[in-house]
mmCIF file of C-alpha atoms and ligand atoms in Angstrom:
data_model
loop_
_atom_site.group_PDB
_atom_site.id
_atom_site.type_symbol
_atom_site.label_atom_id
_atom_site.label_comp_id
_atom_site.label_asym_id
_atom_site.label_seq_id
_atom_site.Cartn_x
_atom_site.Cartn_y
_atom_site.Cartn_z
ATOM 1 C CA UNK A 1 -11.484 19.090 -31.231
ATOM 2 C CA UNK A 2 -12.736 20.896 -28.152
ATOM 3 C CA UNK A 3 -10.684 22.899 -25.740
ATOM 4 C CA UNK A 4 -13.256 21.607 -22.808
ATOM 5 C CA UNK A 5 -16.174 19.195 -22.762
ATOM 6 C CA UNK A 6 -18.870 19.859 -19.655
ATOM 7 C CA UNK A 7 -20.252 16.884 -18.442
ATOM 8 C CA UNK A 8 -23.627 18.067 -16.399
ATOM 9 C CA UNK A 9 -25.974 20.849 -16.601
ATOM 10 C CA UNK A 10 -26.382 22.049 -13.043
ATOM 11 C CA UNK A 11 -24.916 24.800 -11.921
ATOM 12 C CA UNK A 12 -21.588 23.322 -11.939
ATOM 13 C CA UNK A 13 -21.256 22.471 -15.613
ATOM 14 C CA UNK A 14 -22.855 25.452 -15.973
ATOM 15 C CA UNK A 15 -21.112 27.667 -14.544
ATOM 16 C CA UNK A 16 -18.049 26.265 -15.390
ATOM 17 C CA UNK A 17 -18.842 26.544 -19.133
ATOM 18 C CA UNK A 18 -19.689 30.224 -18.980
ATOM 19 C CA UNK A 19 -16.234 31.040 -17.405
ATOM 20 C CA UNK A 20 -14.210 29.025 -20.385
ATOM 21 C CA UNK A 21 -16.054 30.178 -23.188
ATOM 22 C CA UNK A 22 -15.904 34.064 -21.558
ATOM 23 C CA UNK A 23 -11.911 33.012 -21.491
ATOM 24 C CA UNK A 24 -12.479 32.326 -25.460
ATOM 25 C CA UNK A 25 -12.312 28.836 -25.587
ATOM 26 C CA UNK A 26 -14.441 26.179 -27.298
ATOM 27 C CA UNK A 27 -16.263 24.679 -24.720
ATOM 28 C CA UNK A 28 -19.644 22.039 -25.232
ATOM 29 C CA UNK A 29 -21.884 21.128 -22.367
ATOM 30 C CA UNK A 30 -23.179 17.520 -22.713
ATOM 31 C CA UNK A 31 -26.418 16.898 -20.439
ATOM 32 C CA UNK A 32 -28.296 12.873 -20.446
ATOM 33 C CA UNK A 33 -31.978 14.634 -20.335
ATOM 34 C CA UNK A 34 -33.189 17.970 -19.850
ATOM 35 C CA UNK A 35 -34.591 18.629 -16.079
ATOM 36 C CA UNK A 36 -34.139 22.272 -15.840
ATOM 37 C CA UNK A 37 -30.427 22.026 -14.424
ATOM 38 C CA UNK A 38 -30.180 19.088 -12.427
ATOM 39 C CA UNK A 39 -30.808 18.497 -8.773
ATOM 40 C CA UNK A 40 -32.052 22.058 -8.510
ATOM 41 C CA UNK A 41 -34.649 21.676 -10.520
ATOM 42 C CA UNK A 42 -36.447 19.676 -7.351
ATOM 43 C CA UNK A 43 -35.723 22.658 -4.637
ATOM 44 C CA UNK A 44 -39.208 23.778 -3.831
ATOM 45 C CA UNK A 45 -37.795 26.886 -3.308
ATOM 46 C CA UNK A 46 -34.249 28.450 -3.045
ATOM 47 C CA UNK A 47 -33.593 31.200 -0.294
ATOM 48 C CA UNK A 48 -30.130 31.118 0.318
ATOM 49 C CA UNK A 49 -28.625 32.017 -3.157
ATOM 50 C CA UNK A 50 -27.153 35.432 -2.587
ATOM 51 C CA UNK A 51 -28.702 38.171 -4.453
ATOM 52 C CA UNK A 52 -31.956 35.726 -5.406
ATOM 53 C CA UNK A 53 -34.338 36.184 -2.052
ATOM 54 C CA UNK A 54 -36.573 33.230 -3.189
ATOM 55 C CA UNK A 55 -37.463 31.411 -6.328
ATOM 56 C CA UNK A 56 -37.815 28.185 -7.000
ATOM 57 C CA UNK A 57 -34.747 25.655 -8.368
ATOM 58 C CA UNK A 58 -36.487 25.337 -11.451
ATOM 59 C CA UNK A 59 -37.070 29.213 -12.124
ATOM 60 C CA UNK A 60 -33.299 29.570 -10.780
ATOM 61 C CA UNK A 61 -32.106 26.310 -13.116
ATOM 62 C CA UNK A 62 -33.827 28.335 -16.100
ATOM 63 C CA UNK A 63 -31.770 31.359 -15.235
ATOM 64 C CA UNK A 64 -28.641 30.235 -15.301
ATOM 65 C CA UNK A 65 -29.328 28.164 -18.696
ATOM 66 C CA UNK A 66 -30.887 30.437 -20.576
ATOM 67 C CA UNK A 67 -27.629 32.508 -19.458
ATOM 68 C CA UNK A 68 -25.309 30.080 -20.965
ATOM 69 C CA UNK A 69 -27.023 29.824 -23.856
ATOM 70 C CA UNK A 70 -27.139 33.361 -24.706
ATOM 71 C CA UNK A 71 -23.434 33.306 -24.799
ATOM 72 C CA UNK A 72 -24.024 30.954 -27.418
ATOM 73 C CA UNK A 73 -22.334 27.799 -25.699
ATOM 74 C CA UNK A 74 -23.562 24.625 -27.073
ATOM 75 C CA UNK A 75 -25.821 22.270 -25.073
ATOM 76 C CA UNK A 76 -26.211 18.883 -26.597
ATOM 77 C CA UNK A 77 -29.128 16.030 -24.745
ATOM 78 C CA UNK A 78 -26.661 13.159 -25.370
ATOM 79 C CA UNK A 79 -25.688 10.237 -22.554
ATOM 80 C CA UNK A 80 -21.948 9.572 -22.076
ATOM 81 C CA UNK A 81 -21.288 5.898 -22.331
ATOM 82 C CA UNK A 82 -17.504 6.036 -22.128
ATOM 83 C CA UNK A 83 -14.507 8.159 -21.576
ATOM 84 C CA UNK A 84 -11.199 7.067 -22.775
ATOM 85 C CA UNK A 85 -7.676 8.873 -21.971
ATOM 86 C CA UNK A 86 -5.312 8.655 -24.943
ATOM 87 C CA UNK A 87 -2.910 11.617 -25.404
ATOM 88 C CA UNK A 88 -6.462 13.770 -25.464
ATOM 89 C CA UNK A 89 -9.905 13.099 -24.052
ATOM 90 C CA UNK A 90 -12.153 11.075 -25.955
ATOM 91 C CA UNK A 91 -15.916 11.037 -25.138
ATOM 92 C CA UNK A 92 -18.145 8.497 -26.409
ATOM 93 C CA UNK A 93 -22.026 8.969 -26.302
ATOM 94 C CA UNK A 94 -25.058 7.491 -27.016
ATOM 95 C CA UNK A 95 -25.933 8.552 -30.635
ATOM 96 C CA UNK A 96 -22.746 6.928 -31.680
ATOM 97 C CA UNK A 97 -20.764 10.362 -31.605
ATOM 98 C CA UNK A 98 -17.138 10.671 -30.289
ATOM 99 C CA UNK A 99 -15.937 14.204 -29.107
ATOM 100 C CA UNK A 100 -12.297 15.015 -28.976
ATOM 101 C CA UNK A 101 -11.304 17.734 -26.263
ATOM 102 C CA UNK A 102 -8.089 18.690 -24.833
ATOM 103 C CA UNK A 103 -10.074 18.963 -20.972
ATOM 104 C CA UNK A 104 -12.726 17.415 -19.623
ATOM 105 C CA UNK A 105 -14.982 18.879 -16.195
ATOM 106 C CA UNK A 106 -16.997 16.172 -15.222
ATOM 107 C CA UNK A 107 -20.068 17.909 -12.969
ATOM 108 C CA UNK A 108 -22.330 15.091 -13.382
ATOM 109 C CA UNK A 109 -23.840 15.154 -9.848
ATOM 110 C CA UNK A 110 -25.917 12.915 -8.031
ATOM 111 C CA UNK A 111 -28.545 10.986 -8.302
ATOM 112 C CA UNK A 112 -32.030 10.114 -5.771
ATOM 113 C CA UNK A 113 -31.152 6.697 -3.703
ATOM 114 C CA UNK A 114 -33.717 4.209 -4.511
ATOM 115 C CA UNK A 115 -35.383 1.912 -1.479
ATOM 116 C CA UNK A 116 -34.416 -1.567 -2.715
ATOM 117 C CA UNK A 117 -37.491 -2.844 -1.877
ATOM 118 C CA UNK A 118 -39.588 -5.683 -3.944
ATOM 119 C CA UNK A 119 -41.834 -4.180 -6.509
ATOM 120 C CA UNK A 120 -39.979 -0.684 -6.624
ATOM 121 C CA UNK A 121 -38.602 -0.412 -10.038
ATOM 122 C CA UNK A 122 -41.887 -1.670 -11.025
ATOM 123 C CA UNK A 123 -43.830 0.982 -10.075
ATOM 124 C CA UNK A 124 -41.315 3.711 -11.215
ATOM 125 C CA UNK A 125 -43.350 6.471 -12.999
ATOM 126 C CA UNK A 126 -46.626 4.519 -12.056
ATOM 127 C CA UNK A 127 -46.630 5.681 -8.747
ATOM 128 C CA UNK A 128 -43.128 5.838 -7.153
ATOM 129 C CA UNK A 129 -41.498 8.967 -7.801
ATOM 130 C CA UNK A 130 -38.236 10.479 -6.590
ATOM 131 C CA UNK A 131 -38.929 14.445 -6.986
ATOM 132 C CA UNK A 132 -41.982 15.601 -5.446
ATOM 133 C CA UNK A 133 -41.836 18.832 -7.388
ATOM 134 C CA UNK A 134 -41.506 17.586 -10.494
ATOM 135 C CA UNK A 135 -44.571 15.202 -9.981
ATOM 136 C CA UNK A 136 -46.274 16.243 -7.458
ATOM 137 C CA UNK A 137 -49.159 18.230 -9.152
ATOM 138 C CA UNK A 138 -50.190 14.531 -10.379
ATOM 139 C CA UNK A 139 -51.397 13.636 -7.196
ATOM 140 C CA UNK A 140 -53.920 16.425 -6.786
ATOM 141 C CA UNK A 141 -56.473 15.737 -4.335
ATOM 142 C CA UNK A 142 -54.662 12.246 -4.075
ATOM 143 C CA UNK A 143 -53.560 10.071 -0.820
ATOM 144 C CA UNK A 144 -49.299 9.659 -1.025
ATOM 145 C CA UNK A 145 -46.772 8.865 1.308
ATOM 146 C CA UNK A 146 -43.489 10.701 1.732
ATOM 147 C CA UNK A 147 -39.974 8.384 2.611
ATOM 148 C CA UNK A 148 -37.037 10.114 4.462
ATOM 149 C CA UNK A 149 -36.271 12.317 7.114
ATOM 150 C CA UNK A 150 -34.051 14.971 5.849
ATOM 151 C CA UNK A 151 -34.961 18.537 4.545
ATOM 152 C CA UNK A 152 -35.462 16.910 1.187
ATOM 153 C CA UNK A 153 -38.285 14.182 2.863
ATOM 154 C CA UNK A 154 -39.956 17.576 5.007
ATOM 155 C CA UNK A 155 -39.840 19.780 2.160
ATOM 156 C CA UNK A 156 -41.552 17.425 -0.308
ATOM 157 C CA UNK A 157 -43.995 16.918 2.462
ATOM 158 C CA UNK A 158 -44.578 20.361 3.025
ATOM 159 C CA UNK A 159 -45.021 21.071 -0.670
ATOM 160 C CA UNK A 160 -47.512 17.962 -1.235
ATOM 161 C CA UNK A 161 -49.734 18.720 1.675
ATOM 162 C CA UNK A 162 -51.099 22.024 -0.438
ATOM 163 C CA UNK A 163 -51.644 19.402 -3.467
ATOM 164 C CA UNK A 164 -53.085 16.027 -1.710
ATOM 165 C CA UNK A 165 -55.302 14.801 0.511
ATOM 166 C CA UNK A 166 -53.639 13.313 2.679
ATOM 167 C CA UNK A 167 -49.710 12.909 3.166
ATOM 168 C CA UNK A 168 -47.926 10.437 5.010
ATOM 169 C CA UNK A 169 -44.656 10.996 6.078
ATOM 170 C CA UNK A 170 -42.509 7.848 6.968
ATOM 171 C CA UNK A 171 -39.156 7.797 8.679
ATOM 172 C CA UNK A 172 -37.287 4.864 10.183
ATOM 173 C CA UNK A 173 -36.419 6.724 13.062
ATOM 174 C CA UNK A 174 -38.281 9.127 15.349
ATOM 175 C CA UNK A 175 -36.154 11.907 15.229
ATOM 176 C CA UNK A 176 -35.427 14.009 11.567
ATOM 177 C CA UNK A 177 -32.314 14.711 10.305
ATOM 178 C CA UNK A 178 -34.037 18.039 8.590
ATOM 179 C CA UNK A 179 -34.766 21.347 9.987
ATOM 180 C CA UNK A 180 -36.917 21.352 12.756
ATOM 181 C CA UNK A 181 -38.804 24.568 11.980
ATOM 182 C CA UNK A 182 -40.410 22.487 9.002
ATOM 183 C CA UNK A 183 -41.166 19.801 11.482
ATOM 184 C CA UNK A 184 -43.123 22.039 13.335
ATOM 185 C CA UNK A 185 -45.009 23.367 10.196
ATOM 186 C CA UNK A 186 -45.549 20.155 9.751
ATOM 187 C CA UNK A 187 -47.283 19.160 12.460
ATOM 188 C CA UNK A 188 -49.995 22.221 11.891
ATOM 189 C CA UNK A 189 -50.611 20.535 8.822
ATOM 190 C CA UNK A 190 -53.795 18.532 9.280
ATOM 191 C CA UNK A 191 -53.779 16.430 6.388
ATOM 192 C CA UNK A 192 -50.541 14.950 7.436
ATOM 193 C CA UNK A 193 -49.630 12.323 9.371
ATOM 194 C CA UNK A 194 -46.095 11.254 10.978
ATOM 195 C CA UNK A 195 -45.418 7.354 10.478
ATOM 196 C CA UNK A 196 -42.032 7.380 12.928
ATOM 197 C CA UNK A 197 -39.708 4.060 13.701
ATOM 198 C CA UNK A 198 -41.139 2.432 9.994
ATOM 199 C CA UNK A 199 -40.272 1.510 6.935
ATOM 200 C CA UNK A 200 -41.927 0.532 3.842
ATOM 201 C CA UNK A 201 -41.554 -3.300 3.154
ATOM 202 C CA UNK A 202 -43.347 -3.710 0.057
ATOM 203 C CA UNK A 203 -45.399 -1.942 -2.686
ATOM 204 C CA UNK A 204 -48.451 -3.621 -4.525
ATOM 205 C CA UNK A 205 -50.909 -2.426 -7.203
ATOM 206 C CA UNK A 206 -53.379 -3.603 -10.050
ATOM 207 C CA UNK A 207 -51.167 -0.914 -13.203
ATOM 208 C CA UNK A 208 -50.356 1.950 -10.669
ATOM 209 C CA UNK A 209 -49.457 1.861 -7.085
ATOM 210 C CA UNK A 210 -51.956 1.497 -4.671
ATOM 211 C CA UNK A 211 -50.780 0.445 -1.499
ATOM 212 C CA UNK A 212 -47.729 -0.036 1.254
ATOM 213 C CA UNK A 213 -46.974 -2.076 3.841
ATOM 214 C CA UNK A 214 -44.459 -1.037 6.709
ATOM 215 C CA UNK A 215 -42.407 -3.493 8.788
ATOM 216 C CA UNK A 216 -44.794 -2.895 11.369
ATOM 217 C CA UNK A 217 -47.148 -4.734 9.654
ATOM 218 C CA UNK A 218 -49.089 -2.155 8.828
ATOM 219 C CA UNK A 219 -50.617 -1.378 5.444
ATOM 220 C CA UNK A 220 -51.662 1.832 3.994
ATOM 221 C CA UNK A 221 -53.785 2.951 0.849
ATOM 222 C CA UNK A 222 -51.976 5.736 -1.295
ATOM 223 C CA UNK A 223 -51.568 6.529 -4.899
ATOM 224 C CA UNK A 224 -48.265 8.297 -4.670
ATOM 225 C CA UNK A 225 -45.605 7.326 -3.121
ATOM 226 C CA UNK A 226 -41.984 9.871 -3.110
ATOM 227 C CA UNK A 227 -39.105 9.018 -1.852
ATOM 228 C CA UNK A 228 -36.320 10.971 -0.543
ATOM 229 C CA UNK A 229 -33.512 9.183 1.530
ATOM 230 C CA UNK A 230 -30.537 10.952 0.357
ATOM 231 C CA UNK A 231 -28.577 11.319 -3.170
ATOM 232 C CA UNK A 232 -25.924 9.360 -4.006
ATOM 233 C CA UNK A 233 -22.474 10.580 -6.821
ATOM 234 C CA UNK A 234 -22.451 9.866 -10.546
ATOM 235 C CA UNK A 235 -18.949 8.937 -10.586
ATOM 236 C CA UNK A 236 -18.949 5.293 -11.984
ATOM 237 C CA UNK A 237 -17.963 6.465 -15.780
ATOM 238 C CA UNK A 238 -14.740 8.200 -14.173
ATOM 239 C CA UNK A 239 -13.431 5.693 -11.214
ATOM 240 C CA UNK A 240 -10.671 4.655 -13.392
ATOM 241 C CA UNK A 241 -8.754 7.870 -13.920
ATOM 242 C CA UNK A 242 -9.639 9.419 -10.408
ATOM 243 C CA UNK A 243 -9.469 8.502 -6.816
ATOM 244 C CA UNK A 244 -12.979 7.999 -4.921
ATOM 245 C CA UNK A 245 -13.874 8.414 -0.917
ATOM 246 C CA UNK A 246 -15.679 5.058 0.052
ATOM 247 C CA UNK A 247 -18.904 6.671 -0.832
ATOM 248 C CA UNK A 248 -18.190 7.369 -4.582
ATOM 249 C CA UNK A 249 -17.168 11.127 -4.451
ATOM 250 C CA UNK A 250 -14.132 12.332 -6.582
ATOM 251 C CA UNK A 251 -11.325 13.234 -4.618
ATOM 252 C CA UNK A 252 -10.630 16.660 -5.423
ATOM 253 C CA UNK A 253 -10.139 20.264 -3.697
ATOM 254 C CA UNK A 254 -11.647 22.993 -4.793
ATOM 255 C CA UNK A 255 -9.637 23.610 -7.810
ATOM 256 C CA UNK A 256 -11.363 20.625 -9.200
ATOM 257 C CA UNK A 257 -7.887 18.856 -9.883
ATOM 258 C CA UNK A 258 -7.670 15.337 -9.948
ATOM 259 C CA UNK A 259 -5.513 12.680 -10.220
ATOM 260 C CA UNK A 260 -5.515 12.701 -14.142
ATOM 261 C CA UNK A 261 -4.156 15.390 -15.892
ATOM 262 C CA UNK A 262 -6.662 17.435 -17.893
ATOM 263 C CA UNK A 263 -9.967 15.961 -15.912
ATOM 264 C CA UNK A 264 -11.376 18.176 -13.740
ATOM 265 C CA UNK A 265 -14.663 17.606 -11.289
ATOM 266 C CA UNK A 266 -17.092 20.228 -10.000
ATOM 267 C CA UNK A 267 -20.092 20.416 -8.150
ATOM 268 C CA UNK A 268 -21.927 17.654 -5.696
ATOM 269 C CA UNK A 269 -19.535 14.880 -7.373
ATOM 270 C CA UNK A 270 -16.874 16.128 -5.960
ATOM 271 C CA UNK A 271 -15.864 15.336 -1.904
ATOM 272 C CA UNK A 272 -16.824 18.579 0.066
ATOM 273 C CA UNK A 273 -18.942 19.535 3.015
ATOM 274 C CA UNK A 274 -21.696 21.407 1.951
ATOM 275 C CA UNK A 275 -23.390 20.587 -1.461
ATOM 276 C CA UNK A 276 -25.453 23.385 -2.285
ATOM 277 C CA UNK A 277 -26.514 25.408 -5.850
ATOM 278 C CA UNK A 278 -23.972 28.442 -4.275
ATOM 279 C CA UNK A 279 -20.997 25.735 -3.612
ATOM 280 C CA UNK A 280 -21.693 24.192 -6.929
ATOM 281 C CA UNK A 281 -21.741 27.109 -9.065
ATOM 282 C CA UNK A 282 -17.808 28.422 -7.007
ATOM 283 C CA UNK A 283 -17.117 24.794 -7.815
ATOM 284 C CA UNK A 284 -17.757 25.528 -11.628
ATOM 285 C CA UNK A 285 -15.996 28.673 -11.972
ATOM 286 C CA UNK A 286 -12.722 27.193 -10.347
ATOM 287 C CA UNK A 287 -12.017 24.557 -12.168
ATOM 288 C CA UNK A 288 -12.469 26.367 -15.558
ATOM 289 C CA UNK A 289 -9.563 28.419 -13.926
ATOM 290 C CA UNK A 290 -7.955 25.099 -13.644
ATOM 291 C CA UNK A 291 -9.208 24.078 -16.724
ATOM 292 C CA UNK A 292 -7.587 27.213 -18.438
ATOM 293 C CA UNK A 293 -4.690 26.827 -16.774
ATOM 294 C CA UNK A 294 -4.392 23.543 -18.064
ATOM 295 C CA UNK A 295 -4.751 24.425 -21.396
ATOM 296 C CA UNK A 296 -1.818 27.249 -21.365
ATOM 297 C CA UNK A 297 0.597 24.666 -20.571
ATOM 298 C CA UNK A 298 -0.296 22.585 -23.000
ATOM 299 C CA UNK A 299 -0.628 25.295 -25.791
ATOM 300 C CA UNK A 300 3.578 25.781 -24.638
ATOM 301 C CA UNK A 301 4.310 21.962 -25.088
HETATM 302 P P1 NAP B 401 -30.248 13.364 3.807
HETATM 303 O O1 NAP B 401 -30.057 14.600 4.629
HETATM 304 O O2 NAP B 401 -29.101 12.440 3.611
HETATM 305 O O3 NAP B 401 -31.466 12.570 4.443
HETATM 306 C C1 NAP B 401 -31.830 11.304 3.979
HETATM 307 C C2 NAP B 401 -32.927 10.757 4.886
HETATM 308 O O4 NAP B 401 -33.368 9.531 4.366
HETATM 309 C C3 NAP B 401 -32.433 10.517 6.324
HETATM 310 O O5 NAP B 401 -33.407 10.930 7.224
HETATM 311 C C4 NAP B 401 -32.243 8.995 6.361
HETATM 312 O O6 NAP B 401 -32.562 8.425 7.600
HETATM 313 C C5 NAP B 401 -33.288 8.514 5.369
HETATM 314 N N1 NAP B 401 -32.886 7.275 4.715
HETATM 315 C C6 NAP B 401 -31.705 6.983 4.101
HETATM 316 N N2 NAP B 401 -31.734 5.740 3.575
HETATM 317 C C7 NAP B 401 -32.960 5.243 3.860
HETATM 318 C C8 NAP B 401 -33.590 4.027 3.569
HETATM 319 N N3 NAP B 401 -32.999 3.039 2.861
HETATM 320 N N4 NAP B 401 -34.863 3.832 4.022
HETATM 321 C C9 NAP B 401 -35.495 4.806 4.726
HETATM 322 N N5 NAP B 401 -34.942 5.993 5.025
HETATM 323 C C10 NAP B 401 -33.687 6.213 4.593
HETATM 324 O O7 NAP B 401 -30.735 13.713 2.308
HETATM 325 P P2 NAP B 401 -31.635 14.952 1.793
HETATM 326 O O8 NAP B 401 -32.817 15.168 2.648
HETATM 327 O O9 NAP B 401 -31.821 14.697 0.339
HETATM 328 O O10 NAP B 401 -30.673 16.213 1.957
HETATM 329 C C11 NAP B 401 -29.372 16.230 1.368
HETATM 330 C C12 NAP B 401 -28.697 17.570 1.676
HETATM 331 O O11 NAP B 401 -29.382 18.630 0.998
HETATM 332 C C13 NAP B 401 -28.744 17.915 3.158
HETATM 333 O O12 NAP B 401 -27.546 18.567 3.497
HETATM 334 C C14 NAP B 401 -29.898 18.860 3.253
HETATM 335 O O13 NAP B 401 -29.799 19.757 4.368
HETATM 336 C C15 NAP B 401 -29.817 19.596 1.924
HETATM 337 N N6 NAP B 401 -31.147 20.114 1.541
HETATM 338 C C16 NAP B 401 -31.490 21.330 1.993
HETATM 339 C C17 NAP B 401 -32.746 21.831 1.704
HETATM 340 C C18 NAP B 401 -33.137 23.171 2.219
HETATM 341 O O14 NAP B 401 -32.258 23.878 2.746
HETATM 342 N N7 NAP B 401 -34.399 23.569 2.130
HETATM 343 C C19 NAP B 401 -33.669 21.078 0.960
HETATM 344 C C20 NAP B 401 -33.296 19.817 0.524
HETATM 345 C C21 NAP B 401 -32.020 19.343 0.845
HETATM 346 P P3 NAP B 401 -31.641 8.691 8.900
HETATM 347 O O15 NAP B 401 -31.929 10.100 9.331
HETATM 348 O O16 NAP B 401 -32.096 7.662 9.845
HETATM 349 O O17 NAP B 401 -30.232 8.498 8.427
#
């Protein structure tokens, strides 16, 4: 049986793991797939990490694994398929395996919002893509279309004008949500092009994506299309034993302390204001306190 089982491999879980096994206890990190510590791993670049002037979320996701694992806490690729409360925490996953643990800290995070549009999930990985980082370098030289007008949409824009042709960048409204000192590099850019007050209706293709067609009517040639309209909580496995906001976010302070004993959250699951790698790694390291805490009452019991 485990003292603590991390759900999530960002810098919540791990964070959170390093603090409980440094406190001596038995602690395993479960993560669905690799991707170089979650969300992070599609930052183009991270400047606002104290003490880290700029690297990019994958060099910083690397860091703070490769620091976890030389403390020598397990990391097992496994998907959680169920989580059952008896008088411990049982964990089911998708190899068949059950882990036992006295705590659980769910960090599981978020995940992109898709566009709900006809042909989407079709073209998923043949086109459509939801990290421009991470797939990016595929559209070399290519034509592709960026969705969204937060700092996620301008960055990804920014970041594919150096690899593409052309980039289009398509936002329902004509004012972005992201910062505007990006919007002005931008618009230096020449390969780019601002598609404002539109949205994409429809995708089509022969085997990949080739083109889009915007309510306006219009239709436009690309081979890549990236989408980035917001992230939404991974908190469906856990809605039974905790209290959500009406967006999916576990209700929880910063201490991580729900509303069933022994389950803590951390990271962008949980409600907050900001959701950054900084907030998320202080969300990790407080509710292993909790966590520990925890645990000392119920060695007394
Ligand atoms: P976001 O700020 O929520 O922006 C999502 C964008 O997608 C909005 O412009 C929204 O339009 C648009 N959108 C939402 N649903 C849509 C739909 N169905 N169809 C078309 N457009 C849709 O999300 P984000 O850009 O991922 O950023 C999330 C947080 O991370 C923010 O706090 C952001 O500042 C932060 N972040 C920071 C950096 C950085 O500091 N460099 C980089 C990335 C992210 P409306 O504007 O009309 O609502």
């Amino acid at each position: 049986m485990y003292e603590t089982v991390v759900i999530g491999s960002g810098p919540a879980g791990l964070s959170a793991a390093l603090y409980l096994k440094r406190a001596g206890k038995d602690v395993i990190v479960i993560e669905k797939e690799y991707e170089g510590a979650g969300q992070i791993a599609r930052s183009i670049r991270v400047e606002n990490y104290l003490g880290i002037q700029a690297l990019s979320g994958e060099e910083l996701g690397e860091r703070f694994r490769q620091h976890v694992l030389s403390e020598n806490i397990p990391i097992l690729e496994d998907e959680v398929t169920d989580i059952i409360q008896k008088e411990i925490w049982l964990v089911y996953l998708s190899s068949g395996r059950k882990l036992e643990t006295k705590t659980l800290i769910y960090a599981a995070g978020m995940v992109p919002g898709e566009l709900g549009i006809p042909g989407e999930k079709a073209y998923q990985g043949k086109g459509i893509s939801y990290c421009a980082y991470c797939d990016g370098s595929l559209y070399k030289g290519k034509d592709t279309a960026v969705i969204g007008g937060g700092d996620t949409a301008l960055d990804d824009a920014l970041y594919l004008s150096d690899l593409c042709r052309k980039v289009y960048l398509i936002h329902r409204r004509d004012e972005f949500r992201g910062n505007n000192a990006t919007v002005e590099l931008l618009k230096k850019r020449k390969n780019v092009e601002f598609i404002l007050e539109a949205s994409v209706k429809e995708v089509y293709g022969q085997r990949t994506l080739e083109e889009i067609s915007l309510d306006d009517g219009r239709k436009i040639s690309i081979n890549g299309l990236f989408v980035a309209i917001g992230s939404f909580p991974v908190s469906d496995i856990i809605k039974s034993y905790v209290q959500t906001d009406e967006n999916g976010y576990v209700t929880a302070g910063e201490d991580g302390i729900t509303s069933s004993p022994g389950l803590f959250v951390a990271g962008d699951v949980r409600t907050k204001k900001l959701r950054q790698v900084i907030t998320a790694v202080s969300d990790g390291a407080n509710a292993a306190v909790s966590a520990i805490q925890y645990l000392k009452f119920d060695k007394k019991r």
